[in-house]
Short mmCIF file of C-alpha atoms in Angstrom, two decimals:
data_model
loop_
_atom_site.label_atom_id
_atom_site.label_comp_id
_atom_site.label_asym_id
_atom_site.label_seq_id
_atom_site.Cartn_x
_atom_site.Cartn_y
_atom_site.Cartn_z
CA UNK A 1 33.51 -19.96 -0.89
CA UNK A 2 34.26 -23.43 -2.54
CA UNK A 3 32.09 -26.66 -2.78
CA UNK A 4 33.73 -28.13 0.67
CA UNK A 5 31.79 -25.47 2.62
CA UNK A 6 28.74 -26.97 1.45
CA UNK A 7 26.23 -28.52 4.21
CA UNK A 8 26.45 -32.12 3.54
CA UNK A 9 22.37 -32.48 3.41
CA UNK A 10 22.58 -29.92 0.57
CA UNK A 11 24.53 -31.83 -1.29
CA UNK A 12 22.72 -34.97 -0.75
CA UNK A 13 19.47 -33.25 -1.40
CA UNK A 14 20.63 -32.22 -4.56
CA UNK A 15 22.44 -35.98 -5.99
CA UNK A 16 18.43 -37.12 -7.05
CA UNK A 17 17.93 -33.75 -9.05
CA UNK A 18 21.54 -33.47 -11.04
CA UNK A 19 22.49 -37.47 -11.02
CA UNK A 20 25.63 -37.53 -13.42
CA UNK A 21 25.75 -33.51 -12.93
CA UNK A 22 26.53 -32.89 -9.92
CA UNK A 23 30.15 -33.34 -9.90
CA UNK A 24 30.11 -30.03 -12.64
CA UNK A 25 27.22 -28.41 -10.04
CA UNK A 26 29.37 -28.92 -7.21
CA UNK A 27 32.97 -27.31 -9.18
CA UNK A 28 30.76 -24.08 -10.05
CA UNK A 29 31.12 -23.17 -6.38
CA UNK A 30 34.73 -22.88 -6.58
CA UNK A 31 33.94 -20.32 -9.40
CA UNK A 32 33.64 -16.53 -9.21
CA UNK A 33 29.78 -15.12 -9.30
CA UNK A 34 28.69 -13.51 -12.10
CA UNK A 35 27.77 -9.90 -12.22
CA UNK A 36 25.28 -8.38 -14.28
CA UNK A 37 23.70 -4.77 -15.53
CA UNK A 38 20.45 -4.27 -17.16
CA UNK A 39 19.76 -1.23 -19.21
CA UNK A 40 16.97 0.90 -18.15
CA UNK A 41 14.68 1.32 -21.68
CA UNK A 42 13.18 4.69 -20.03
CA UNK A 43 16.22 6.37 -20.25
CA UNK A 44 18.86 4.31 -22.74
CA UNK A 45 19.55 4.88 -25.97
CA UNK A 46 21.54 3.06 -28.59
CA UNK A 47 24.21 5.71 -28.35
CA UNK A 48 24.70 5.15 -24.17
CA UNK A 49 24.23 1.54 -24.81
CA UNK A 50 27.32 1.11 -27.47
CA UNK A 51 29.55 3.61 -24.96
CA UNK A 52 29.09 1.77 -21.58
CA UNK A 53 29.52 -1.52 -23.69
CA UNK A 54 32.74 -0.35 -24.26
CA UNK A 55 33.78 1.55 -21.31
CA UNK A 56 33.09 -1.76 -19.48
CA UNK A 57 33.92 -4.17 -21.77
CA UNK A 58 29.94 -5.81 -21.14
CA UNK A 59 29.03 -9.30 -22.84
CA UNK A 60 25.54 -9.74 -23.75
CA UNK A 61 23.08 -11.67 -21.48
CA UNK A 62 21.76 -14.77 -23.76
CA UNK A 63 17.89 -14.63 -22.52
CA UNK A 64 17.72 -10.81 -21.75
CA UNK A 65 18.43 -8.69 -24.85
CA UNK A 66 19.18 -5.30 -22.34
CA UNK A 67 21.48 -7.35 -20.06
CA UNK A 68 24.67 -7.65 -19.87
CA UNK A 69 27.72 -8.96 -17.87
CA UNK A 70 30.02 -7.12 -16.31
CA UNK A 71 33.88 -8.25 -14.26
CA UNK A 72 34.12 -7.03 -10.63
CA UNK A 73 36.78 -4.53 -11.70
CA UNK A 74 34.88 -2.01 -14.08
CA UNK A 75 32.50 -1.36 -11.18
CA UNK A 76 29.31 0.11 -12.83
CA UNK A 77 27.69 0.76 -9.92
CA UNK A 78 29.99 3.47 -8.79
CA UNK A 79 29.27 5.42 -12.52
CA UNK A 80 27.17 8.44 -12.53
CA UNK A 81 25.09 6.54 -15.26
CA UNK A 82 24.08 4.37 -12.80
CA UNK A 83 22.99 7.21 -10.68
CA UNK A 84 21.37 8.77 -13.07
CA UNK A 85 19.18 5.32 -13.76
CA UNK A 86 20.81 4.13 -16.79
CA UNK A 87 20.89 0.79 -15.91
CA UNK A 88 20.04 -1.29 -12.78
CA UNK A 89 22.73 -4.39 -11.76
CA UNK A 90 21.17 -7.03 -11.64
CA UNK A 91 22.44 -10.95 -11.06
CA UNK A 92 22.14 -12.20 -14.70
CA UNK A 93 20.02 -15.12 -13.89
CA UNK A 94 17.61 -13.39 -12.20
CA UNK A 95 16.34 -11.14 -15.40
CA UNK A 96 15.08 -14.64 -17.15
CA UNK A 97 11.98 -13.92 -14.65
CA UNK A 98 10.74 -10.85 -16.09
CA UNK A 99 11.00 -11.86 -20.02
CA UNK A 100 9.51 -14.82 -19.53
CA UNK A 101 6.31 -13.07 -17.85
CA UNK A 102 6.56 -10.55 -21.14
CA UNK A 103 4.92 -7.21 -19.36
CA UNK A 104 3.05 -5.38 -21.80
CA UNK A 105 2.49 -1.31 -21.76
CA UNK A 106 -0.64 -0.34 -20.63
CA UNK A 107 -1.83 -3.32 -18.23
CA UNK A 108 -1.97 -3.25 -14.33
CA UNK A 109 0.60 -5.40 -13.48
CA UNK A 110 1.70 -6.64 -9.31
CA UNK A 111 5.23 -7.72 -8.16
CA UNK A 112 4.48 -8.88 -4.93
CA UNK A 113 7.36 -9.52 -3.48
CA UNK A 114 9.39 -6.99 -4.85
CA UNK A 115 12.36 -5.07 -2.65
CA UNK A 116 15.06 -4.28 -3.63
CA UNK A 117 13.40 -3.75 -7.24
CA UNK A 118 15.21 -5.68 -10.06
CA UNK A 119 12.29 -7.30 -11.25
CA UNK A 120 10.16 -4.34 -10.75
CA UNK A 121 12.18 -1.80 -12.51
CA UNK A 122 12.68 -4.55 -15.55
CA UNK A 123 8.71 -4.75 -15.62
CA UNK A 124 8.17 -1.17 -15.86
CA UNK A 125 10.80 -0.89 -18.45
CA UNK A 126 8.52 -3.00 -20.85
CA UNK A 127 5.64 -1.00 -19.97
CA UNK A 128 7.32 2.29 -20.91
CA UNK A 129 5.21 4.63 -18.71
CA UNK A 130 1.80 3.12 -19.74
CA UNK A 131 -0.43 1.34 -17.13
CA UNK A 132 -0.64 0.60 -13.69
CA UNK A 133 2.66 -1.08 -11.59
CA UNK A 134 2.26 -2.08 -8.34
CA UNK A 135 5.15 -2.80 -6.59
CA UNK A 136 4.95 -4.18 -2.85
CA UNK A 137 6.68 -5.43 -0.37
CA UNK A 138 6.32 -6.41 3.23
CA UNK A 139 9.60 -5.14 4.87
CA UNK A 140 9.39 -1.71 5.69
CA UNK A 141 13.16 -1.00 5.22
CA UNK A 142 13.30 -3.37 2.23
CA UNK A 143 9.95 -1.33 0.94
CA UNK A 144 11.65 1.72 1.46
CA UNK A 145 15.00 0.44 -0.96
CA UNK A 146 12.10 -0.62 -3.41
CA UNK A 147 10.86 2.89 -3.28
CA UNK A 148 14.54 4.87 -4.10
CA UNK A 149 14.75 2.17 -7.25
CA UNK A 150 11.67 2.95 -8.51
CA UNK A 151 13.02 6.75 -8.40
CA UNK A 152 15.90 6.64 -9.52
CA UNK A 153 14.95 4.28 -12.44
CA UNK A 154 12.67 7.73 -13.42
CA UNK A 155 9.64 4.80 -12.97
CA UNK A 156 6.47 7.01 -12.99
CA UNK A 157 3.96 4.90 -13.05
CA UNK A 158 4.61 2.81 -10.00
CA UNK A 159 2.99 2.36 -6.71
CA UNK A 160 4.92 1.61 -3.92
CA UNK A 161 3.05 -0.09 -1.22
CA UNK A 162 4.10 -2.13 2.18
CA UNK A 163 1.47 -4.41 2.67
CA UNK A 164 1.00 -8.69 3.31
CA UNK A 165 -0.14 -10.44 0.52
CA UNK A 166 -3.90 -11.06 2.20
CA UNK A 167 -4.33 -7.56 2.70
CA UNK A 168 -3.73 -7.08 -0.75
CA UNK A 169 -5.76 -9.69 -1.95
CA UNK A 170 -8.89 -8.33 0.12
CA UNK A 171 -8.50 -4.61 -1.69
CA UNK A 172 -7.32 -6.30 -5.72
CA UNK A 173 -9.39 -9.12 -6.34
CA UNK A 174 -8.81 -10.12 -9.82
CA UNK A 175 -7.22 -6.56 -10.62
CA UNK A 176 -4.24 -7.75 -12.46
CA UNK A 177 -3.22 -8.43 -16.22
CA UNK A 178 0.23 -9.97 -14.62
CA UNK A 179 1.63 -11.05 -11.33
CA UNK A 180 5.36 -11.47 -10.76
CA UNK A 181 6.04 -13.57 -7.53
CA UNK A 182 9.45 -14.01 -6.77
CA UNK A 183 8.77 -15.97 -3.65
CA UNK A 184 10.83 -15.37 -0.89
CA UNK A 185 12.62 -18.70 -0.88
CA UNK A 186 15.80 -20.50 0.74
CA UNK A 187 18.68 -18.92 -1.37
CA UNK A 188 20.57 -21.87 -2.73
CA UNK A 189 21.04 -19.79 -5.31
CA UNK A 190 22.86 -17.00 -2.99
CA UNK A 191 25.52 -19.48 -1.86
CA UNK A 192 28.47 -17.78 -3.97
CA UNK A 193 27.16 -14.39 -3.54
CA UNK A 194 25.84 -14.20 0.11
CA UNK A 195 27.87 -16.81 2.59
CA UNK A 196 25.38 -15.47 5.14
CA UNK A 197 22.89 -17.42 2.61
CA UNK A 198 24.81 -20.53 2.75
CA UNK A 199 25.10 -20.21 7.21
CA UNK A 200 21.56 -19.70 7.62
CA UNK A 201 20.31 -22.74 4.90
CA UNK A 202 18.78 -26.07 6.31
CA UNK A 203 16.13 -28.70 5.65
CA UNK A 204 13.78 -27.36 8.14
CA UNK A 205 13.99 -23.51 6.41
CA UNK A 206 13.37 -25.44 3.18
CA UNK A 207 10.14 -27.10 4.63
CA UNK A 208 9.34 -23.19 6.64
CA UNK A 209 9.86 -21.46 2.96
CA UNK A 210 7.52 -23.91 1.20
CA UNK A 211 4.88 -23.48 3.89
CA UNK A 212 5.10 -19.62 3.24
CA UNK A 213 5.12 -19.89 -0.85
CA UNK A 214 1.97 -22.04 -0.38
CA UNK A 215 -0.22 -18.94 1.53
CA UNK A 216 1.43 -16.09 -0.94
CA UNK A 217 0.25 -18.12 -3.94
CA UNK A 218 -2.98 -18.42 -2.92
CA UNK A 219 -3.40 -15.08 -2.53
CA UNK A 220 -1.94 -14.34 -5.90
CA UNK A 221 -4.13 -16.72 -7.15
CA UNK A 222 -7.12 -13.97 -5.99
CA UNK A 223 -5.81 -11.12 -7.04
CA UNK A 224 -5.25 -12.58 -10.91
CA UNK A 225 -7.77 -11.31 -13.90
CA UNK A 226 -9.39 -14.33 -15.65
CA UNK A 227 -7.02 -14.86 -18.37
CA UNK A 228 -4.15 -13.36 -16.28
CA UNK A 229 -0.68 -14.97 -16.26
CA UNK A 230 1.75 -14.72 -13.51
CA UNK A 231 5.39 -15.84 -13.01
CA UNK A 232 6.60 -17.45 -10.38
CA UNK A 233 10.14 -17.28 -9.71
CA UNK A 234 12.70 -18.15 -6.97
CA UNK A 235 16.84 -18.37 -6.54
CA UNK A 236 17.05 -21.51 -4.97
CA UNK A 237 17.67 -25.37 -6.54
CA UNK A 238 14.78 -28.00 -4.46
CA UNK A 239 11.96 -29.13 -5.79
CA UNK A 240 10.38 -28.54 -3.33
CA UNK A 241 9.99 -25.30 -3.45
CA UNK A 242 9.60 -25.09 -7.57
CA UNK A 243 8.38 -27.80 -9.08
CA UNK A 244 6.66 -29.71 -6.52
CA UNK A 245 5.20 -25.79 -5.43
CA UNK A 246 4.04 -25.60 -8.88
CA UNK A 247 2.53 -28.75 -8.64
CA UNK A 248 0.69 -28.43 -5.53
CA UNK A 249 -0.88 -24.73 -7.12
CA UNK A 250 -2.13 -26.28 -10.23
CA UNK A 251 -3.45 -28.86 -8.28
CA UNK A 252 -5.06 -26.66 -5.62
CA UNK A 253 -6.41 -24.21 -8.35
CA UNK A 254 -7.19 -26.38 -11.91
CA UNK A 255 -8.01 -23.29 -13.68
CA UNK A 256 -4.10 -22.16 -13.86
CA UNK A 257 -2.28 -24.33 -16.35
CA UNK A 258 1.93 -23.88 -16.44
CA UNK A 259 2.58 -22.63 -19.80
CA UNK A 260 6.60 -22.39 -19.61
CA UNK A 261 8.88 -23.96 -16.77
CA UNK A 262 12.26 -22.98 -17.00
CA UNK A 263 15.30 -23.83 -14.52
CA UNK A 264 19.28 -21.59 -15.26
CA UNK A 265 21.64 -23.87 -13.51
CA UNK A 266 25.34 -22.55 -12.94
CA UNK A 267 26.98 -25.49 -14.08
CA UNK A 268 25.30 -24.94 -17.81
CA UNK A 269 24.86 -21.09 -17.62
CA UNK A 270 26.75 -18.19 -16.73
CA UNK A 271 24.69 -17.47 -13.71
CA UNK A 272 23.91 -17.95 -10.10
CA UNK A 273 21.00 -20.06 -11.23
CA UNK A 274 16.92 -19.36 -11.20
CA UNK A 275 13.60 -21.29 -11.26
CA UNK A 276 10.68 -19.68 -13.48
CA UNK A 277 7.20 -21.18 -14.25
CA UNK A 278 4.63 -19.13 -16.17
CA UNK A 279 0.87 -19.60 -15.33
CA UNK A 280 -2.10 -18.63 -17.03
CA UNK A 281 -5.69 -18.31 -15.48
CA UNK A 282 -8.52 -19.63 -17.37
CA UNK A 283 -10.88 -17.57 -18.92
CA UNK A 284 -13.65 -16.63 -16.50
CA UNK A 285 -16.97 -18.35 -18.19
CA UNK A 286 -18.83 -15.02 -16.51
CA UNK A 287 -18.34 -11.75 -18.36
CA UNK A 288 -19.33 -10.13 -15.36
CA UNK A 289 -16.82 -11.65 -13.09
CA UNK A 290 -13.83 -10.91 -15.44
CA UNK A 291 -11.83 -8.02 -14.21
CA UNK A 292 -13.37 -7.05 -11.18
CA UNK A 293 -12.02 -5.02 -8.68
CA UNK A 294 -12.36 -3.35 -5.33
CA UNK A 295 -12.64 0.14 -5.28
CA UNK A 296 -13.13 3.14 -3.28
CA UNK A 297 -14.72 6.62 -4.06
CA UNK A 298 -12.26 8.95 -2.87
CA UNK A 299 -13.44 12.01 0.07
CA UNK A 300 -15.04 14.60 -2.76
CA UNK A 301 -13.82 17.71 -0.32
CA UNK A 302 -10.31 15.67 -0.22
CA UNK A 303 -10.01 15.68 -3.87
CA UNK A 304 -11.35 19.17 -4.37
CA UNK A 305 -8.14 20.25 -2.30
CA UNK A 306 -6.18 17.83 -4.51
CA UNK A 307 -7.41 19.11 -7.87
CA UNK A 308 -6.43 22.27 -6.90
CA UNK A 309 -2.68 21.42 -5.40
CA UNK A 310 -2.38 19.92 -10.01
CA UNK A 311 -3.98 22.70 -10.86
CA UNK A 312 -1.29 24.85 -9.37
CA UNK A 313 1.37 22.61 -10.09
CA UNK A 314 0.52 22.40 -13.70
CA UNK A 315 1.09 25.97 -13.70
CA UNK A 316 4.34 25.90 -12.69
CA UNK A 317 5.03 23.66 -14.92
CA UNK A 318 3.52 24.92 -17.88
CA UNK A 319 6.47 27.93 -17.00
CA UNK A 320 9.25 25.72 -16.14
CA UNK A 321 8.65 22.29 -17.69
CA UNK A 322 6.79 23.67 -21.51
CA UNK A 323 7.77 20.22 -23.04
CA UNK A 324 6.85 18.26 -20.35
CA UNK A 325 2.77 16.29 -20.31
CA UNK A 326 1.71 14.99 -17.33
CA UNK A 327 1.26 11.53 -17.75
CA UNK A 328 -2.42 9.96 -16.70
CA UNK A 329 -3.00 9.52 -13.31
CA UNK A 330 -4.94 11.10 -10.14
CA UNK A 331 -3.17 13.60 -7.81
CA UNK A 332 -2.61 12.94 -3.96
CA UNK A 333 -1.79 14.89 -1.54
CA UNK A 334 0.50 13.86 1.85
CA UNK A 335 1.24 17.09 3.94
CA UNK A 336 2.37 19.23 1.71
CA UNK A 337 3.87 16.30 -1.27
CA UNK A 338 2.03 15.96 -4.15
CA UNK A 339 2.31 12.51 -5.80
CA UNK A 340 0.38 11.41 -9.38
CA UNK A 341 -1.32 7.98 -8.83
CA UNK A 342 -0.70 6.11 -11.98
CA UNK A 343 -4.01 5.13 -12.45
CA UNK A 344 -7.49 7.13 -13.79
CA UNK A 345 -9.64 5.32 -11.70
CA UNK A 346 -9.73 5.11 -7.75
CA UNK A 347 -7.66 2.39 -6.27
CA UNK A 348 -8.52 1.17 -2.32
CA UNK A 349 -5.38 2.14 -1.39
CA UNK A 350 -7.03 3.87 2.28
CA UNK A 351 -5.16 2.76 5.32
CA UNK A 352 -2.27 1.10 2.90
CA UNK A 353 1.29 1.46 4.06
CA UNK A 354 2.72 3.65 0.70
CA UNK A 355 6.34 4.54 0.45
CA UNK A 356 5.98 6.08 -2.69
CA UNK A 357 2.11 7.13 -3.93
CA UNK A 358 3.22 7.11 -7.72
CA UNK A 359 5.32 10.06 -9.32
CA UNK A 360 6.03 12.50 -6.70
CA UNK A 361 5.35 16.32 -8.44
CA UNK A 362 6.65 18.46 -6.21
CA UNK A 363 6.69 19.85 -2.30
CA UNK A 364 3.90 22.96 -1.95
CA UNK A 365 5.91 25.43 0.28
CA UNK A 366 3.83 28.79 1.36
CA UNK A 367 3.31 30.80 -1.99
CA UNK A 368 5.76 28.21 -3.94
CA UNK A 369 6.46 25.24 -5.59
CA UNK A 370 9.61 23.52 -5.05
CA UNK A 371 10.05 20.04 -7.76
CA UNK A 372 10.47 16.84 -6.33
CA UNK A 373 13.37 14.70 -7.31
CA UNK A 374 11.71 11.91 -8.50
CA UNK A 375 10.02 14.19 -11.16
CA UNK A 376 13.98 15.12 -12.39
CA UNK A 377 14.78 11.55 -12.86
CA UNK A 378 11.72 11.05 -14.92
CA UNK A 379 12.56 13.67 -17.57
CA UNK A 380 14.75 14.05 -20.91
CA UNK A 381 16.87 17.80 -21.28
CA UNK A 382 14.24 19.44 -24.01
CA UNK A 383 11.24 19.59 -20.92
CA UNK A 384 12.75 21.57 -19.04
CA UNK A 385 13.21 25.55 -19.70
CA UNK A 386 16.62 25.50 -18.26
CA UNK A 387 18.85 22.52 -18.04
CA UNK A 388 22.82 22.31 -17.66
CA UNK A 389 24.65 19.49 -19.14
CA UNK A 390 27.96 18.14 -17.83
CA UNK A 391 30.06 15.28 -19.43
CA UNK A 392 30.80 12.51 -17.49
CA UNK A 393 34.16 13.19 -17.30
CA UNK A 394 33.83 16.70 -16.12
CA UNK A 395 34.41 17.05 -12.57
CA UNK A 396 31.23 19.15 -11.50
CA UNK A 397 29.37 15.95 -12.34
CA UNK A 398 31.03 14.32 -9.06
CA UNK A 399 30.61 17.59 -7.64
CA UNK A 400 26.99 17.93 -8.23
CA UNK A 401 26.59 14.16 -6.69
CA UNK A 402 28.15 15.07 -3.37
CA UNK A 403 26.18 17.83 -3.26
CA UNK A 404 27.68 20.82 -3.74
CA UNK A 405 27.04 24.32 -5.38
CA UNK A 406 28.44 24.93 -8.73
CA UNK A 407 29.65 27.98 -10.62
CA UNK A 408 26.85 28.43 -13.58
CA UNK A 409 26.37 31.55 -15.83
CA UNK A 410 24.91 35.11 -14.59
CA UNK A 411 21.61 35.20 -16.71
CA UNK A 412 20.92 31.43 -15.51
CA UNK A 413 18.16 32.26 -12.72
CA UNK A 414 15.68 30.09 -11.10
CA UNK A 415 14.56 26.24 -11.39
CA UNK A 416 17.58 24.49 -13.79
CA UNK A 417 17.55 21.08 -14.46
CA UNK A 418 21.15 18.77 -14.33
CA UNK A 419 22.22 16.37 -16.48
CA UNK A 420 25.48 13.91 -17.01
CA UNK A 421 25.45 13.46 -20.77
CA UNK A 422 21.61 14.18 -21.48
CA UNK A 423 20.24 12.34 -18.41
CA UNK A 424 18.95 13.65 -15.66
CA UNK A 425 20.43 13.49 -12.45
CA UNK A 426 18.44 16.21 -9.99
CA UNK A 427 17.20 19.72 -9.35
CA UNK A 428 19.71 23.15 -8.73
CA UNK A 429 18.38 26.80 -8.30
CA UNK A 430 20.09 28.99 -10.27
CA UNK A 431 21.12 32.96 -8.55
CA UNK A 432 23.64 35.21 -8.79
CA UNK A 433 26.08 32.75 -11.01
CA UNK A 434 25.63 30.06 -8.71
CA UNK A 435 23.39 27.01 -8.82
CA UNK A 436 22.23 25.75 -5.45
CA UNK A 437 22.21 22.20 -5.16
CA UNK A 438 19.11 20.39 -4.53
CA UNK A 439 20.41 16.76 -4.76
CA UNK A 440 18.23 15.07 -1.63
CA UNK A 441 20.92 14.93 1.14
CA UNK A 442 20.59 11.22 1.33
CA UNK A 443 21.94 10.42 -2.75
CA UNK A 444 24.96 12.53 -1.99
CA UNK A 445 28.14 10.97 -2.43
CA UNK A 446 30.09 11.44 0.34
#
């Protein structure tokens, strides 16, 4: 697209905001987009980092130290890294969101408007397994994108749930640490990346997005601890949906102050351009209100079937998994899934819409137990009893991703987990010097 495809009350919108900029605003259209990666801290390492630098010749994000830009031509996302979770790609500007809210391990922490999962994968890289993520959104389809991130990230302490932001805000009130709202919003930021962005933009979706922003905040504003900070974050350029939104929320609620308000423009920054304010909630004057939540006591003969579904599982595991802990959490059952809840402490989560109930264990098949692929992606090589690494460049990696059955040693028997240089990439049985693939049909490459 170029600048002359712009709607002419866009650009006349925007002449108050830039003044003696917009000239440079309006040229940035007839510019490429930029492209970004972000490297997953649950799974990098210095040693991956320096070698897909270089095997993609990445520049360094200014105001994310793990991300990166990357030309159209390298095409990370077709790598087995990113498969394997390495890294998530992600529009450079868009990552400013996350280190500006500054997650921290160990708090209980909502994105509420989260699909497809860049800022929610980025927030549970910070918290580096510890604590409680929420992660919801209210599209199912969307939700269930959110969910496969989350997996294939190897995010285990995530809930996924698919749920409006007043239904949340009736089960969490003032449950969270940190809220990250990246408000659905008009997309003038999507212009050069989505023309279907640019067809569908007008004043009156402006005026319909604002109106929307206004309910989800005040639900936020419930569900934030005394003390709590949120971001708020969208991808599009009007005040009126930033920093008149921002005013109107302080205004409506005088215990949040705005602590940082940031704007990326693409004229000044190598990026498609983002809005972020950071808010912080007073302290609550009553002890007794501070933190409270909304809980309920799971069904004691529910949980008693439960316990016993880890018990079993730990079992296997202790056989198949002897450097693998459990991280904290409560187990669930769904037919016959098991899923660890990352949290100690019962969560209202009855009746909820959840696409993914935490780390999923494993399936409980008559007299077995079969692992779950999300528990593969979470885990490094030395866990597992049996693991087979392939290089990169070997080509049973590509054959293992489309889902075939590879040729493996005759004393390799039974549960083996597969790796591309050290990270995990799913499940294969081994029998007979053959390993059965148990990539989920759906992650195949076809």
């Amino acid at each position: 697209m170029g600048k002359e495809t712009l709607p002419s009350a866009y650009i006349e919108q925007m002449k108050p905001m830039l003044g003696g900029d917009l000239p440079a605003f309006l040229y940035s259209y007839d510019l490429a987009r930029t492209q970004g990666l972000r490297f997953n801290g649950l799974k990098t390492s210095p040693e991956l980092e320096k070698s897909v630098i270089s095997m993609f010749d990445l520049k360094p994000v200014p105001w994310c130290p793990s991300g990166y830009y990357y030309t159209e031509a390298t095409r990370p996302g077709k790598h087995p890294y990113h498969q394997a979770g390495l890294y998530y790609i992600q529009e450079p500007s868009a990552m400013s969101a996350v280190e500006l809210l500054d997650p921290q391990p160990g708090e209980t922490i909502l994105d509420l408007a989260a699909a497809p999962g860049g800022k929610s994968t980025h927030i549970a890289s910070k918290m580096n397994g510890q604590g409680l993520l929420i992660s919801n959104e209210i599209h199912p389809e969307r939700a269930k994108i959110l969910a496969e991130n989350v997996e294939r990230m190897g995010i285990s302490n995530a809930l996924v749930t698919c749920a409006s932001p007043d239904e949340l805000s009736r089960r969490f009130l003032k449950a969270f640490d940190r809220i990250m709202l990246d408000a659905p919003c008009s997309g003038e930021g999507m212009f050069r990346k989505d023309p279907k962005a640019l067809e569908e933009w007008s004043p009156s979706m402006v005026d319909m997005c604002a109106a929307r922003q206004r309910d989800i905040l005040d639900h936020a504003y419930l569900m934030l601890k005394p003390g709590g900070t949120m971001a708020y974050s969208t991808c599009t350029f009007n005040r009126s949906e930033n920093e008149d939104m921002m005013e109107y929320f302080t205004r409506s609620y005088p215990d949040m102050e705005i602590a940082v308000m940031k704007r990326l423009w693409p004229h000044q920054e190598d990026g498609e351009g983002h809005f972020v304010a950071v808010l912080r909630k007073k302290e609550n004057t009553d002890p007794a209100e501070a933190g409270k939540r909304s809980r309920k006591q799971q069904d004691k003969g529910k949980n008693k079937t439960e316990q016993a579904a880890l018990r079993d599982f730990e079992a296997w595991s202790a056989e198949e998994l002897p450097g693998f802990s459990l991280p904290v959490g409560t187990p669930v059952l769904f037919g016959e899934s098991l899923y660890l809840l990352p949290s100690s402490e019962p969560l209202n989560i009855s009746g909820l819409k959840i696409p993914r109930a935490g780390l999923h264990l494993a399936y409980l098949k008559k007299n077995r137990i079969e692992p779950a692929h999300a528990l593969a992606m979470t885990l490094k090589p030395e866990h597992a009893k049996q693991h087979i690494r392939l290089e990169v460049d070997n080509p049973q990696a590509q054959s293992y991703l489309r889902g075939e059955t590879l040729p493996v040693d005759f004393s390799l028997r039974g549960w083996t987990l597969v790796t591309v240089d050290g990270l995990p990439i799913g499940w294969g049985k081994a029998s007979g010097g053959q390993l059965k693939n148990h990539l989920p049909k759906g992650l195949r490459l076809f």
